[in-house]
Amino acid sequence: MMDYRTLPRHQVLCLDMKAFFASCECVRRRLDPEKTYLAVVGDLERSGSVVLAATPRLKQDYGIGTGKRLFDVPRLPFIHIVSPSMRHYLRQSLEITRLLHQFVPKEAIHPYSIDEWWICVDGTEKLFGDAWSVGRKIRSAIYEQFGLPSCIGIGPNKFLAKAILDIEGKRTGLAACSYEEVPEKLWPQPVQKIWGIGPRLARHLQQMGIRTVGHLAHTPREILEKKFGMIGSQLYYHAWGVDLSPVIGAGMREVPKSFGHGITLLRDYRDPVEIRTIILELAEEVARRAREANMAGRTVHLGIDYSQKESKSGFHCSKTLSQPTNVTLDIYRTCLELFEQHYTGEMVRRIRLSLGQLSPDDHIQLNLFEDVMKKRALGYVMDDIRRKYGSTALLRARSYTSGGVMLERSRKIGGHWA
């Protein structure tokens, strides 16, 4: 058995906004998010467009949830089908974060996504009561100020707070799990329902005979580590409810390990010229992010996922350069080299590019045969122009061709209309 006596016992809340996008749209239309049938769909002009969010009633009564398609949504007069407004959702998310500052300092807030936060309420007992009391007050404040429903999980660490939120809190509104309650509340759950275990990992575990969290907890850690490496060790400790990740200051800006950007294309690309255009646009974005952080990287990674119509899944490859760079064309040429080595004419649906092995930009060594300083300076000048006049103030000519997507994506937030 795990000895919990030596483990820290924080009071961590995991706050989740229920069907956030859909609830925001209901409130804008003066509708009750808990009673309305509403779906937020990425593109109303495409029948295959993805449902980004749906109200609880639509999911409960018609099985329409996130990931369904527009053609799945029944065309009934009381069902609202609306386009997303990402700018509005981001604004609401920031306002909710500001509201949380009334309960805890910013160091105790860790935004996990646009609609989810971890909040450490250690030491607030004399102001707001225990974790249950703080949770109720936060939910009430959010509903009174924004009209938005929320739910909260409470635990001694971030993992348990998130796990009990998913297991019980999303149904009851507020739920808690202590270390001692792990066998009762966590172990009966199927592994695929636990945060951090995706479908692929769940299949691997099931092939090992590990079907519940209890099975995972009683699998020797050495076996899990041999099979999954460091992830195996994390799986073992999570199954016992153990998570030693920091709860204070975790949401503050950290030094990134890599810069990456990817895109799922709206259609299958087979023309190599069009694919190269997308790679160039991704290289531009990755290089910009690296320069923004005054960083450069040596390892360029290119990932190509093929269309579902293809028998192959795609390829992922990388190359390490002799010197770190944050120059767009350096990254692009490296990706082209990898692309030419591995691509054999399949239809492409998703492309991802990343830059790793980072180091500060001022550590780049000068190359006697290239004017490195001029290329670096040019990139920073282009970034300044785009910051001042907009992201489309400077675009490469290829972005205006049939394969380019940067011009259209500049009008969107998170890939959706603002």
PDB file of C-alpha atoms in Angstrom, residues 135-271:
ATOM      1  CA  GLY A 135     -15.802  26.079  -4.375  1.00  0.00           C
ATOM      2  CA  ARG A 136     -19.438  26.990  -3.755  1.00  0.00           C
ATOM      3  CA  LYS A 137     -18.582  30.689  -3.547  1.00  0.00           C
ATOM      4  CA  ILE A 138     -16.607  30.585  -6.814  1.00  0.00           C
ATOM      5  CA  ARG A 139     -19.404  28.772  -8.668  1.00  0.00           C
ATOM      6  CA  SER A 140     -21.994  31.234  -7.334  1.00  0.00           C
ATOM      7  CA  ALA A 141     -19.871  34.265  -8.242  1.00  0.00           C
ATOM      8  CA  ILE A 142     -19.328  33.030 -11.791  1.00  0.00           C
ATOM      9  CA  TYR A 143     -23.029  32.337 -12.274  1.00  0.00           C
ATOM     10  CA  GLU A 144     -24.144  35.648 -10.773  1.00  0.00           C
ATOM     11  CA  GLN A 145     -21.662  37.717 -12.797  1.00  0.00           C
ATOM     12  CA  PHE A 146     -21.682  35.859 -16.109  1.00  0.00           C
ATOM     13  CA  GLY A 147     -24.725  33.573 -16.051  1.00  0.00           C
ATOM     14  CA  LEU A 148     -22.423  30.623 -16.830  1.00  0.00           C
ATOM     15  CA  PRO A 149     -22.647  27.196 -15.146  1.00  0.00           C
ATOM     16  CA  SER A 150     -19.476  25.572 -13.818  1.00  0.00           C
ATOM     17  CA  CYS A 151     -18.327  22.527 -11.860  1.00  0.00           C
ATOM     18  CA  ILE A 152     -15.412  21.897  -9.498  1.00  0.00           C
ATOM     19  CA  GLY A 153     -13.313  18.959  -8.370  1.00  0.00           C
ATOM     20  CA  ILE A 154     -11.397  19.138  -5.070  1.00  0.00           C
ATOM     21  CA  GLY A 155      -8.294  17.156  -4.185  1.00  0.00           C
ATOM     22  CA  PRO A 156      -4.967  17.252  -2.317  1.00  0.00           C
ATOM     23  CA  ASN A 157      -3.148  17.689  -5.657  1.00  0.00           C
ATOM     24  CA  LYS A 158      -3.913  18.702  -9.227  1.00  0.00           C
ATOM     25  CA  PHE A 159      -4.347  15.183 -10.582  1.00  0.00           C
ATOM     26  CA  LEU A 160      -6.913  14.098  -8.002  1.00  0.00           C
ATOM     27  CA  ALA A 161      -8.812  17.386  -8.335  1.00  0.00           C
ATOM     28  CA  LYS A 162      -9.034  16.889 -12.111  1.00  0.00           C
ATOM     29  CA  ALA A 163      -9.824  13.180 -11.846  1.00  0.00           C
ATOM     30  CA  ILE A 164     -12.730  13.602  -9.421  1.00  0.00           C
ATOM     31  CA  LEU A 165     -14.029  16.508 -11.511  1.00  0.00           C
ATOM     32  CA  ASP A 166     -14.299  14.185 -14.521  1.00  0.00           C
ATOM     33  CA  ILE A 167     -15.606  11.214 -12.523  1.00  0.00           C
ATOM     34  CA  GLU A 168     -18.185  12.949 -10.343  1.00  0.00           C
ATOM     35  CA  GLY A 169     -17.974  16.756 -10.357  1.00  0.00           C
ATOM     36  CA  LYS A 170     -19.299  17.302 -13.879  1.00  0.00           C
ATOM     37  CA  ARG A 171     -22.449  15.448 -12.853  1.00  0.00           C
ATOM     38  CA  THR A 172     -22.949  16.805  -9.330  1.00  0.00           C
ATOM     39  CA  GLY A 173     -21.395  20.283  -9.683  1.00  0.00           C
ATOM     40  CA  LEU A 174     -18.971  19.839  -6.785  1.00  0.00           C
ATOM     41  CA  ALA A 175     -17.012  16.752  -5.719  1.00  0.00           C
ATOM     42  CA  ALA A 176     -13.910  15.870  -3.716  1.00  0.00           C
ATOM     43  CA  CYS A 177     -11.478  12.978  -3.396  1.00  0.00           C
ATOM     44  CA  SER A 178      -8.888  12.500  -0.663  1.00  0.00           C
ATOM     45  CA  TYR A 179      -5.961  10.067  -0.724  1.00  0.00           C
ATOM     46  CA  GLU A 180      -7.915   7.667   1.472  1.00  0.00           C
ATOM     47  CA  GLU A 181     -10.861   7.661  -0.967  1.00  0.00           C
ATOM     48  CA  VAL A 182      -8.750   6.644  -3.992  1.00  0.00           C
ATOM     49  CA  PRO A 183      -9.604   2.891  -3.769  1.00  0.00           C
ATOM     50  CA  GLU A 184     -13.318   3.678  -3.572  1.00  0.00           C
ATOM     51  CA  LYS A 185     -13.614   6.479  -6.137  1.00  0.00           C
ATOM     52  CA  LEU A 186     -10.688   6.056  -8.525  1.00  0.00           C
ATOM     53  CA  TRP A 187      -9.876   2.359  -8.791  1.00  0.00           C
ATOM     54  CA  PRO A 188     -13.233   1.156 -10.226  1.00  0.00           C
ATOM     55  CA  GLN A 189     -12.910   3.562 -13.177  1.00  0.00           C
ATOM     56  CA  PRO A 190     -11.908   2.263 -16.650  1.00  0.00           C
ATOM     57  CA  VAL A 191      -8.425   3.478 -17.546  1.00  0.00           C
ATOM     58  CA  GLN A 192      -9.696   5.310 -20.652  1.00  0.00           C
ATOM     59  CA  LYS A 193     -11.827   7.619 -18.482  1.00  0.00           C
ATOM     60  CA  ILE A 194      -8.879   8.944 -16.487  1.00  0.00           C
ATOM     61  CA  TRP A 195      -7.262  12.252 -17.385  1.00  0.00           C
ATOM     62  CA  GLY A 196      -3.914  11.771 -19.126  1.00  0.00           C
ATOM     63  CA  ILE A 197      -4.761   8.399 -20.694  1.00  0.00           C
ATOM     64  CA  GLY A 198      -5.714   8.721 -24.361  1.00  0.00           C
ATOM     65  CA  PRO A 199      -7.271   6.068 -26.613  1.00  0.00           C
ATOM     66  CA  ARG A 200      -3.930   4.717 -27.874  1.00  0.00           C
ATOM     67  CA  LEU A 201      -2.391   4.401 -24.399  1.00  0.00           C
ATOM     68  CA  ALA A 202      -5.629   2.845 -23.108  1.00  0.00           C
ATOM     69  CA  ARG A 203      -5.431   0.167 -25.830  1.00  0.00           C
ATOM     70  CA  HIS A 204      -1.843  -0.682 -24.851  1.00  0.00           C
ATOM     71  CA  LEU A 205      -2.871  -0.979 -21.194  1.00  0.00           C
ATOM     72  CA  GLN A 206      -5.859  -3.147 -22.054  1.00  0.00           C
ATOM     73  CA  GLN A 207      -3.632  -5.453 -24.076  1.00  0.00           C
ATOM     74  CA  MET A 208      -1.619  -5.925 -20.878  1.00  0.00           C
ATOM     75  CA  GLY A 209      -4.818  -6.877 -19.028  1.00  0.00           C
ATOM     76  CA  ILE A 210      -5.013  -3.468 -17.308  1.00  0.00           C
ATOM     77  CA  ARG A 211      -8.633  -2.372 -17.680  1.00  0.00           C
ATOM     78  CA  THR A 212      -9.323  -0.349 -14.528  1.00  0.00           C
ATOM     79  CA  VAL A 213      -7.324   2.135 -12.484  1.00  0.00           C
ATOM     80  CA  GLY A 214      -7.236  -0.497  -9.736  1.00  0.00           C
ATOM     81  CA  HIS A 215      -5.520  -2.910 -12.095  1.00  0.00           C
ATOM     82  CA  LEU A 216      -3.036  -0.152 -12.937  1.00  0.00           C
ATOM     83  CA  ALA A 217      -2.324   0.572  -9.269  1.00  0.00           C
ATOM     84  CA  HIS A 218      -1.525  -3.084  -8.602  1.00  0.00           C
ATOM     85  CA  THR A 219       0.718  -3.567 -11.636  1.00  0.00           C
ATOM     86  CA  PRO A 220       4.379  -3.472 -10.513  1.00  0.00           C
ATOM     87  CA  ARG A 221       5.885  -0.104 -11.290  1.00  0.00           C
ATOM     88  CA  GLU A 222       8.942  -1.768 -12.849  1.00  0.00           C
ATOM     89  CA  ILE A 223       6.752  -3.424 -15.505  1.00  0.00           C
ATOM     90  CA  LEU A 224       5.090  -0.124 -16.398  1.00  0.00           C
ATOM     91  CA  GLU A 225       8.436   1.687 -16.554  1.00  0.00           C
ATOM     92  CA  LYS A 226       9.917  -1.015 -18.783  1.00  0.00           C
ATOM     93  CA  LYS A 227       6.946  -0.762 -21.141  1.00  0.00           C
ATOM     94  CA  PHE A 228       6.323   3.023 -21.154  1.00  0.00           C
ATOM     95  CA  GLY A 229       9.440   4.626 -19.673  1.00  0.00           C
ATOM     96  CA  MET A 230       8.877   7.688 -17.473  1.00  0.00           C
ATOM     97  CA  ILE A 231       5.198   7.743 -18.458  1.00  0.00           C
ATOM     98  CA  GLY A 232       4.855   4.292 -16.870  1.00  0.00           C
ATOM     99  CA  SER A 233       6.080   5.651 -13.544  1.00  0.00           C
ATOM    100  CA  GLN A 234       3.635   8.544 -13.759  1.00  0.00           C
ATOM    101  CA  LEU A 235       0.778   6.162 -14.568  1.00  0.00           C
ATOM    102  CA  TYR A 236       1.594   4.076 -11.507  1.00  0.00           C
ATOM    103  CA  TYR A 237       1.646   7.024  -9.102  1.00  0.00           C
ATOM    104  CA  HIS A 238      -1.457   8.617 -10.618  1.00  0.00           C
ATOM    105  CA  ALA A 239      -3.309   5.333 -10.096  1.00  0.00           C
ATOM    106  CA  TRP A 240      -2.549   5.745  -6.379  1.00  0.00           C
ATOM    107  CA  GLY A 241      -3.637   9.408  -6.531  1.00  0.00           C
ATOM    108  CA  VAL A 242      -0.097  10.759  -6.176  1.00  0.00           C
ATOM    109  CA  ASP A 243       0.940  13.933  -8.036  1.00  0.00           C
ATOM    110  CA  LEU A 244       3.890  16.037  -6.871  1.00  0.00           C
ATOM    111  CA  SER A 245       3.630  18.751  -9.534  1.00  0.00           C
ATOM    112  CA  PRO A 246       3.725  22.300  -8.068  1.00  0.00           C
ATOM    113  CA  VAL A 247       0.420  23.922  -7.120  1.00  0.00           C
ATOM    114  CA  ILE A 248       1.762  27.453  -6.613  1.00  0.00           C
ATOM    115  CA  GLY A 249       3.353  29.373  -9.485  1.00  0.00           C
ATOM    116  CA  ALA A 250       2.708  26.554 -11.956  1.00  0.00           C
ATOM    117  CA  GLY A 251       0.661  28.844 -14.177  1.00  0.00           C
ATOM    118  CA  MET A 252       3.395  31.459 -14.452  1.00  0.00           C
ATOM    119  CA  ARG A 253       5.241  31.659 -17.718  1.00  0.00           C
ATOM    120  CA  GLU A 254       7.850  28.931 -18.103  1.00  0.00           C
ATOM    121  CA  VAL A 255      10.750  28.563 -20.502  1.00  0.00           C
ATOM    122  CA  PRO A 256       9.410  26.490 -23.432  1.00  0.00           C
ATOM    123  CA  LYS A 257      11.141  23.299 -24.535  1.00  0.00           C
ATOM    124  CA  SER A 258      10.105  23.741 -28.177  1.00  0.00           C
ATOM    125  CA  PHE A 259       7.983  25.841 -30.500  1.00  0.00           C
ATOM    126  CA  GLY A 260       5.498  24.051 -32.703  1.00  0.00           C
ATOM    127  CA  HIS A 261       2.578  24.747 -34.995  1.00  0.00           C
ATOM    128  CA  GLY A 262       0.307  22.443 -36.949  1.00  0.00           C
ATOM    129  CA  ILE A 263      -2.754  22.602 -39.129  1.00  0.00           C
ATOM    130  CA  THR A 264      -5.476  20.208 -40.194  1.00  0.00           C
ATOM    131  CA  LEU A 265      -6.291  21.084 -43.790  1.00  0.00           C
ATOM    132  CA  LEU A 266      -9.854  21.652 -44.971  1.00  0.00           C
ATOM    133  CA  ARG A 267      -9.231  19.330 -47.924  1.00  0.00           C
ATOM    134  CA  ASP A 268      -6.738  16.685 -48.942  1.00  0.00           C
ATOM    135  CA  TYR A 269      -3.518  18.072 -50.484  1.00  0.00           C
ATOM    136  CA  ARG A 270      -1.641  15.991 -53.026  1.00  0.00           C
ATOM    137  CA  ASP A 271       0.119  18.660 -55.110  1.00  0.00           C
TER     138      ASP A 271
END
